Amino acid sequence: MPRLPFLLAIVHGGTTLPRELAPRLAVSPGAVFYDSSPWTREVFSMGEQVQGRQEVDIARVVVDLDVDPKSKNNANRPDGGIIKKITRYNKPVWLEGQEPNDEERSRLIDRYHHNWHEILARISSRGGVRMGIDCHSMAPVGAPLDPDPGCLRPMFCVGNLGDENGQAERPSCDPAFVQAFADCLRQEFQDVELPEGVELVSINKPLSGGYLLYHHGVELGNTPWILLAFNRRLLVPDEAPDAVNSDDVPDVPREAIAKLRIRIFTAMLAFARRMPAIMDDLERRGRRR
């Protein structure tokens, strides 16, 4: 079977800490784990089945590659912006008085942020890539510094920087793509038992996308980009509410990961089959793909 025309970007899957700064860090392995997108590397290990795959080694708890490096509000954000001060669960990242200085911040951004996005831009320009997919996982409940603190998350969220219908002044892809992908996920996972108050698939809620979608899907604009996030409830349905406060990393649910990977790939395959008709329709109407 030909490879699917997707480039998978796993921007929050890393857990590596910068060795030269490790003695100054206050975070435990558990804090690093729960501040990332757990198990995205494993679930989206579809390298031979898609046109491209680019992941991140550095932990999000230190350097967040989904934050705009040009934003003047970086240092004023509660979490610190690109170089984190606290985790999404309000845990300190650095020992008291040990935060990186301006020179160290710039060095971290140059080393990890700029290089990675430059490589991603080159890969996305390959002829076989028709769409980029920004891959994430979600906690069952929004963290204190998330857009939806304390709220139950859907099983899946797809996003394009727009509203709940995918409409936006400058979306990372046309709403037709978001709606079609959401339909494919609903069809594939229609048998999933939903806890009370939990939606199966939502659009742009709670996540609509960050710097990755904006930079590659809007600013560069050569390739449409879409966000896909799965709820880790699909892998660990009985996770304790206070698990995020643990200093330990949970065991890898290998069997559940393998099953989820197959089902997400099936939904992606159905979406890929619908894409040519969507693109033809957009071209007829003179709309951006």
PDB file of N, CA, C and O in Angstrom, residues 62-110:
ATOM      1  N   VAL A  62      11.212  21.832  29.692  1.00  0.00           N
ATOM      2  CA  VAL A  62      12.345  22.756  29.631  1.00  0.00           C
ATOM      3  C   VAL A  62      12.216  23.688  28.433  1.00  0.00           C
ATOM      4  O   VAL A  62      12.239  24.911  28.572  1.00  0.00           O
ATOM      5  N   VAL A  63      12.108  23.133  27.224  1.00  0.00           N
ATOM      6  CA  VAL A  63      11.990  23.929  25.996  1.00  0.00           C
ATOM      7  C   VAL A  63      10.722  23.513  25.266  1.00  0.00           C
ATOM      8  O   VAL A  63      10.589  22.357  24.871  1.00  0.00           O
ATOM      9  N   ASP A  64       9.807  24.449  25.081  1.00  0.00           N
ATOM     10  CA  ASP A  64       8.527  24.168  24.416  1.00  0.00           C
ATOM     11  C   ASP A  64       8.606  24.618  22.966  1.00  0.00           C
ATOM     12  O   ASP A  64       8.573  25.812  22.670  1.00  0.00           O
ATOM     13  N   LEU A  65       8.672  23.676  22.055  1.00  0.00           N
ATOM     14  CA  LEU A  65       8.823  23.989  20.634  1.00  0.00           C
ATOM     15  C   LEU A  65       7.517  24.419  19.979  1.00  0.00           C
ATOM     16  O   LEU A  65       7.494  24.747  18.799  1.00  0.00           O
ATOM     17  N   ASP A  66       6.425  24.435  20.737  1.00  0.00           N
ATOM     18  CA  ASP A  66       5.141  24.867  20.184  1.00  0.00           C
ATOM     19  C   ASP A  66       4.795  26.287  20.618  1.00  0.00           C
ATOM     20  O   ASP A  66       3.631  26.685  20.606  1.00  0.00           O
ATOM     21  N   VAL A  67       5.804  27.056  21.010  1.00  0.00           N
ATOM     22  CA  VAL A  67       5.633  28.451  21.423  1.00  0.00           C
ATOM     23  C   VAL A  67       6.392  29.342  20.448  1.00  0.00           C
ATOM     24  O   VAL A  67       7.494  29.008  20.015  1.00  0.00           O
ATOM     25  N   ASP A  68       5.813  30.480  20.111  1.00  0.00           N
ATOM     26  CA  ASP A  68       6.392  31.410  19.151  1.00  0.00           C
ATOM     27  C   ASP A  68       7.641  32.072  19.730  1.00  0.00           C
ATOM     28  O   ASP A  68       7.561  32.771  20.743  1.00  0.00           O
ATOM     29  N   PRO A  69       8.809  31.883  19.108  1.00  0.00           N
ATOM     30  CA  PRO A  69      10.032  32.492  19.651  1.00  0.00           C
ATOM     31  C   PRO A  69      10.071  34.004  19.492  1.00  0.00           C
ATOM     32  O   PRO A  69      10.847  34.687  20.156  1.00  0.00           O
ATOM     33  N   LYS A  70       9.225  34.542  18.618  1.00  0.00           N
ATOM     34  CA  LYS A  70       9.229  35.992  18.368  1.00  0.00           C
ATOM     35  C   LYS A  70       8.280  36.738  19.292  1.00  0.00           C
ATOM     36  O   LYS A  70       8.260  37.961  19.299  1.00  0.00           O
ATOM     37  N   SER A  71       7.476  36.013  20.052  1.00  0.00           N
ATOM     38  CA  SER A  71       6.496  36.668  20.912  1.00  0.00           C
ATOM     39  C   SER A  71       7.182  37.429  22.045  1.00  0.00           C
ATOM     40  O   SER A  71       8.034  36.889  22.757  1.00  0.00           O
ATOM     41  N   LYS A  72       6.808  38.679  22.222  1.00  0.00           N
ATOM     42  CA  LYS A  72       7.385  39.501  23.284  1.00  0.00           C
ATOM     43  C   LYS A  72       6.822  39.124  24.651  1.00  0.00           C
ATOM     44  O   LYS A  72       7.325  39.572  25.685  1.00  0.00           O
ATOM     45  N   ASN A  73       5.758  38.317  24.660  1.00  0.00           N
ATOM     46  CA  ASN A  73       5.130  37.950  25.928  1.00  0.00           C
ATOM     47  C   ASN A  73       5.703  36.669  26.530  1.00  0.00           C
ATOM     48  O   ASN A  73       5.237  36.214  27.576  1.00  0.00           O
ATOM     49  N   ASN A  74       6.708  36.084  25.878  1.00  0.00           N
ATOM     50  CA  ASN A  74       7.229  34.804  26.348  1.00  0.00           C
ATOM     51  C   ASN A  74       7.620  34.829  27.813  1.00  0.00           C
ATOM     52  O   ASN A  74       7.162  34.024  28.623  1.00  0.00           O
ATOM     53  N   ALA A  75       8.507  35.747  28.170  1.00  0.00           N
ATOM     54  CA  ALA A  75       9.032  35.773  29.534  1.00  0.00           C
ATOM     55  C   ALA A  75       7.957  36.131  30.556  1.00  0.00           C
ATOM     56  O   ALA A  75       8.099  35.812  31.740  1.00  0.00           O
ATOM     57  N   ASN A  76       6.876  36.806  30.105  1.00  0.00           N
ATOM     58  CA  ASN A  76       5.828  37.239  31.027  1.00  0.00           C
ATOM     59  C   ASN A  76       4.724  36.205  31.218  1.00  0.00           C
ATOM     60  O   ASN A  76       3.857  36.387  32.066  1.00  0.00           O
ATOM     61  N   ARG A  77       4.747  35.137  30.433  1.00  0.00           N
ATOM     62  CA  ARG A  77       3.737  34.089  30.601  1.00  0.00           C
ATOM     63  C   ARG A  77       3.943  33.391  31.938  1.00  0.00           C
ATOM     64  O   ARG A  77       5.073  33.246  32.413  1.00  0.00           O
ATOM     65  N   PRO A  78       2.851  32.940  32.577  1.00  0.00           N
ATOM     66  CA  PRO A  78       2.992  32.281  33.887  1.00  0.00           C
ATOM     67  C   PRO A  78       3.969  31.116  33.876  1.00  0.00           C
ATOM     68  O   PRO A  78       4.714  30.912  34.848  1.00  0.00           O
ATOM     69  N   ASP A  79       3.981  30.360  32.763  1.00  0.00           N
ATOM     70  CA  ASP A  79       4.861  29.195  32.716  1.00  0.00           C
ATOM     71  C   ASP A  79       6.247  29.516  32.180  1.00  0.00           C
ATOM     72  O   ASP A  79       7.127  28.663  32.157  1.00  0.00           O
ATOM     73  N   GLY A  80       6.453  30.756  31.710  1.00  0.00           N
ATOM     74  CA  GLY A  80       7.754  31.153  31.193  1.00  0.00           C
ATOM     75  C   GLY A  80       7.875  31.154  29.688  1.00  0.00           C
ATOM     76  O   GLY A  80       8.895  31.573  29.149  1.00  0.00           O
ATOM     77  N   GLY A  81       6.863  30.663  28.966  1.00  0.00           N
ATOM     78  CA  GLY A  81       6.925  30.665  27.508  1.00  0.00           C
ATOM     79  C   GLY A  81       7.728  29.501  26.967  1.00  0.00           C
ATOM     80  O   GLY A  81       7.497  28.347  27.314  1.00  0.00           O
ATOM     81  N   ILE A  82       8.691  29.794  26.102  1.00  0.00           N
ATOM     82  CA  ILE A  82       9.496  28.730  25.495  1.00  0.00           C
ATOM     83  C   ILE A  82      10.321  27.999  26.556  1.00  0.00           C
ATOM     84  O   ILE A  82      10.338  26.769  26.619  1.00  0.00           O
ATOM     85  N   ILE A  83      11.031  28.745  27.374  1.00  0.00           N
ATOM     86  CA  ILE A  83      11.838  28.143  28.440  1.00  0.00           C
ATOM     87  C   ILE A  83      10.987  28.175  29.717  1.00  0.00           C
ATOM     88  O   ILE A  83      10.726  29.238  30.272  1.00  0.00           O
ATOM     89  N   LYS A  84      10.558  27.017  30.164  1.00  0.00           N
ATOM     90  CA  LYS A  84       9.562  26.952  31.231  1.00  0.00           C
ATOM     91  C   LYS A  84      10.118  27.331  32.603  1.00  0.00           C
ATOM     92  O   LYS A  84      11.286  27.055  32.916  1.00  0.00           O
ATOM     93  N   LYS A  85       9.237  27.950  33.394  1.00  0.00           N
ATOM     94  CA  LYS A  85       9.529  28.237  34.797  1.00  0.00           C
ATOM     95  C   LYS A  85       8.804  27.242  35.700  1.00  0.00           C
ATOM     96  O   LYS A  85       9.350  26.790  36.695  1.00  0.00           O
ATOM     97  N   ILE A  86       7.555  26.956  35.353  1.00  0.00           N
ATOM     98  CA  ILE A  86       6.764  25.989  36.104  1.00  0.00           C
ATOM     99  C   ILE A  86       6.063  25.060  35.117  1.00  0.00           C
ATOM    100  O   ILE A  86       5.886  25.390  33.947  1.00  0.00           O
ATOM    101  N   THR A  87       5.676  23.893  35.589  1.00  0.00           N
ATOM    102  CA  THR A  87       4.957  22.940  34.756  1.00  0.00           C
ATOM    103  C   THR A  87       3.493  23.339  34.664  1.00  0.00           C
ATOM    104  O   THR A  87       3.031  24.257  35.350  1.00  0.00           O
ATOM    105  N   ARG A  88       2.756  22.634  33.833  1.00  0.00           N
ATOM    106  CA  ARG A  88       1.311  22.893  33.718  1.00  0.00           C
ATOM    107  C   ARG A  88       0.583  22.589  35.018  1.00  0.00           C
ATOM    108  O   ARG A  88      -0.556  23.004  35.214  1.00  0.00           O
ATOM    109  N   TYR A  89       1.240  21.845  35.905  1.00  0.00           N
ATOM    110  CA  TYR A  89       0.647  21.492  37.196  1.00  0.00           C
ATOM    111  C   TYR A  89       1.262  22.307  38.338  1.00  0.00           C
ATOM    112  O   TYR A  89       1.220  21.907  39.502  1.00  0.00           O
ATOM    113  N   ASN A  90       1.853  23.457  37.977  1.00  0.00           N
ATOM    114  CA  ASN A  90       2.374  24.412  38.955  1.00  0.00           C
ATOM    115  C   ASN A  90       3.544  23.878  39.773  1.00  0.00           C
ATOM    116  O   ASN A  90       3.748  24.295  40.922  1.00  0.00           O
ATOM    117  N   LYS A  91       4.332  23.008  39.202  1.00  0.00           N
ATOM    118  CA  LYS A  91       5.546  22.541  39.876  1.00  0.00           C
ATOM    119  C   LYS A  91       6.746  23.317  39.335  1.00  0.00           C
ATOM    120  O   LYS A  91       6.841  23.542  38.124  1.00  0.00           O
ATOM    121  N   PRO A  92       7.668  23.722  40.208  1.00  0.00           N
ATOM    122  CA  PRO A  92       8.831  24.473  39.719  1.00  0.00           C
ATOM    123  C   PRO A  92       9.723  23.610  38.831  1.00  0.00           C
ATOM    124  O   PRO A  92       9.966  22.439  39.123  1.00  0.00           O
ATOM    125  N   VAL A  93      10.207  24.194  37.761  1.00  0.00           N
ATOM    126  CA  VAL A  93      11.103  23.485  36.849  1.00  0.00           C
ATOM    127  C   VAL A  93      12.547  23.597  37.324  1.00  0.00           C
ATOM    128  O   VAL A  93      13.322  22.648  37.198  1.00  0.00           O
ATOM    129  N   TRP A  94      12.902  24.746  37.901  1.00  0.00           N
ATOM    130  CA  TRP A  94      14.291  25.003  38.280  1.00  0.00           C
ATOM    131  C   TRP A  94      14.417  25.141  39.793  1.00  0.00           C
ATOM    132  O   TRP A  94      13.482  25.577  40.470  1.00  0.00           O
ATOM    133  N   LEU A  95      15.566  24.756  40.313  1.00  0.00           N
ATOM    134  CA  LEU A  95      15.852  25.017  41.711  1.00  0.00           C
ATOM    135  C   LEU A  95      15.858  26.524  41.955  1.00  0.00           C
ATOM    136  O   LEU A  95      16.109  27.312  41.033  1.00  0.00           O
ATOM    137  N   GLU A  96      15.573  26.925  43.154  1.00  0.00           N
ATOM    138  CA  GLU A  96      15.463  28.359  43.464  1.00  0.00           C
ATOM    139  C   GLU A  96      16.740  29.099  43.081  1.00  0.00           C
ATOM    140  O   GLU A  96      17.849  28.721  43.460  1.00  0.00           O
ATOM    141  N   GLY A  97      16.556  30.161  42.271  1.00  0.00           N
ATOM    142  CA  GLY A  97      17.674  30.982  41.841  1.00  0.00           C
ATOM    143  C   GLY A  97      18.520  30.376  40.744  1.00  0.00           C
ATOM    144  O   GLY A  97      19.587  30.922  40.415  1.00  0.00           O
ATOM    145  N   GLN A  98      18.059  29.256  40.139  1.00  0.00           N
ATOM    146  CA  GLN A  98      18.859  28.543  39.148  1.00  0.00           C
ATOM    147  C   GLN A  98      18.285  28.615  37.728  1.00  0.00           C
ATOM    148  O   GLN A  98      18.711  27.867  36.854  1.00  0.00           O
ATOM    149  N   GLU A  99      17.318  29.497  37.495  1.00  0.00           N
ATOM    150  CA  GLU A  99      16.745  29.612  36.155  1.00  0.00           C
ATOM    151  C   GLU A  99      17.802  30.096  35.161  1.00  0.00           C
ATOM    152  O   GLU A  99      18.708  30.848  35.518  1.00  0.00           O
ATOM    153  N   PRO A 100      17.693  29.694  33.885  1.00  0.00           N
ATOM    154  CA  PRO A 100      18.675  30.126  32.880  1.00  0.00           C
ATOM    155  C   PRO A 100      18.679  31.638  32.709  1.00  0.00           C
ATOM    156  O   PRO A 100      17.628  32.283  32.789  1.00  0.00           O
ATOM    157  N   ASN A 101      19.843  32.191  32.471  1.00  0.00           N
ATOM    158  CA  ASN A 101      19.926  33.611  32.168  1.00  0.00           C
ATOM    159  C   ASN A 101      19.612  33.843  30.695  1.00  0.00           C
ATOM    160  O   ASN A 101      19.340  32.888  29.950  1.00  0.00           O
ATOM    161  N   ASP A 102      19.615  35.104  30.271  1.00  0.00           N
ATOM    162  CA  ASP A 102      19.227  35.419  28.899  1.00  0.00           C
ATOM    163  C   ASP A 102      20.107  34.717  27.871  1.00  0.00           C
ATOM    164  O   ASP A 102      19.625  34.236  26.838  1.00  0.00           O
ATOM    165  N   GLU A 103      21.392  34.662  28.126  1.00  0.00           N
ATOM    166  CA  GLU A 103      22.309  34.009  27.179  1.00  0.00           C
ATOM    167  C   GLU A 103      22.017  32.514  27.082  1.00  0.00           C
ATOM    168  O   GLU A 103      21.991  31.937  25.989  1.00  0.00           O
ATOM    169  N   GLU A 104      21.754  31.894  28.216  1.00  0.00           N
ATOM    170  CA  GLU A 104      21.443  30.463  28.222  1.00  0.00           C
ATOM    171  C   GLU A 104      20.104  30.187  27.556  1.00  0.00           C
ATOM    172  O   GLU A 104      19.942  29.192  26.830  1.00  0.00           O
ATOM    173  N   ARG A 105      19.136  31.067  27.766  1.00  0.00           N
ATOM    174  CA  ARG A 105      17.841  30.920  27.103  1.00  0.00           C
ATOM    175  C   ARG A 105      18.005  30.975  25.582  1.00  0.00           C
ATOM    176  O   ARG A 105      17.445  30.137  24.851  1.00  0.00           O
ATOM    177  N   SER A 106      18.746  31.958  25.105  1.00  0.00           N
ATOM    178  CA  SER A 106      18.962  32.092  23.664  1.00  0.00           C
ATOM    179  C   SER A 106      19.661  30.862  23.096  1.00  0.00           C
ATOM    180  O   SER A 106      19.324  30.398  21.996  1.00  0.00           O
ATOM    181  N   ARG A 107      20.607  30.326  23.838  1.00  0.00           N
ATOM    182  CA  ARG A 107      21.339  29.153  23.373  1.00  0.00           C
ATOM    183  C   ARG A 107      20.413  27.935  23.282  1.00  0.00           C
ATOM    184  O   ARG A 107      20.476  27.164  22.319  1.00  0.00           O
ATOM    185  N   LEU A 108      19.536  27.771  24.266  1.00  0.00           N
ATOM    186  CA  LEU A 108      18.588  26.660  24.242  1.00  0.00           C
ATOM    187  C   LEU A 108      17.615  26.784  23.064  1.00  0.00           C
ATOM    188  O   LEU A 108      17.308  25.801  22.381  1.00  0.00           O
ATOM    189  N   ILE A 109      17.144  28.015  22.830  1.00  0.00           N
ATOM    190  CA  ILE A 109      16.198  28.235  21.733  1.00  0.00           C
ATOM    191  C   ILE A 109      16.861  27.967  20.394  1.00  0.00           C
ATOM    192  O   ILE A 109      16.284  27.311  19.516  1.00  0.00           O
ATOM    193  N   ASP A 110      18.074  28.446  20.210  1.00  0.00           N
ATOM    194  CA  ASP A 110      18.791  28.206  18.950  1.00  0.00           C
ATOM    195  C   ASP A 110      19.044  26.722  18.731  1.00  0.00           C
ATOM    196  O   ASP A 110      18.873  26.202  17.626  1.00  0.00           O
TER     197      ASP A 110
END
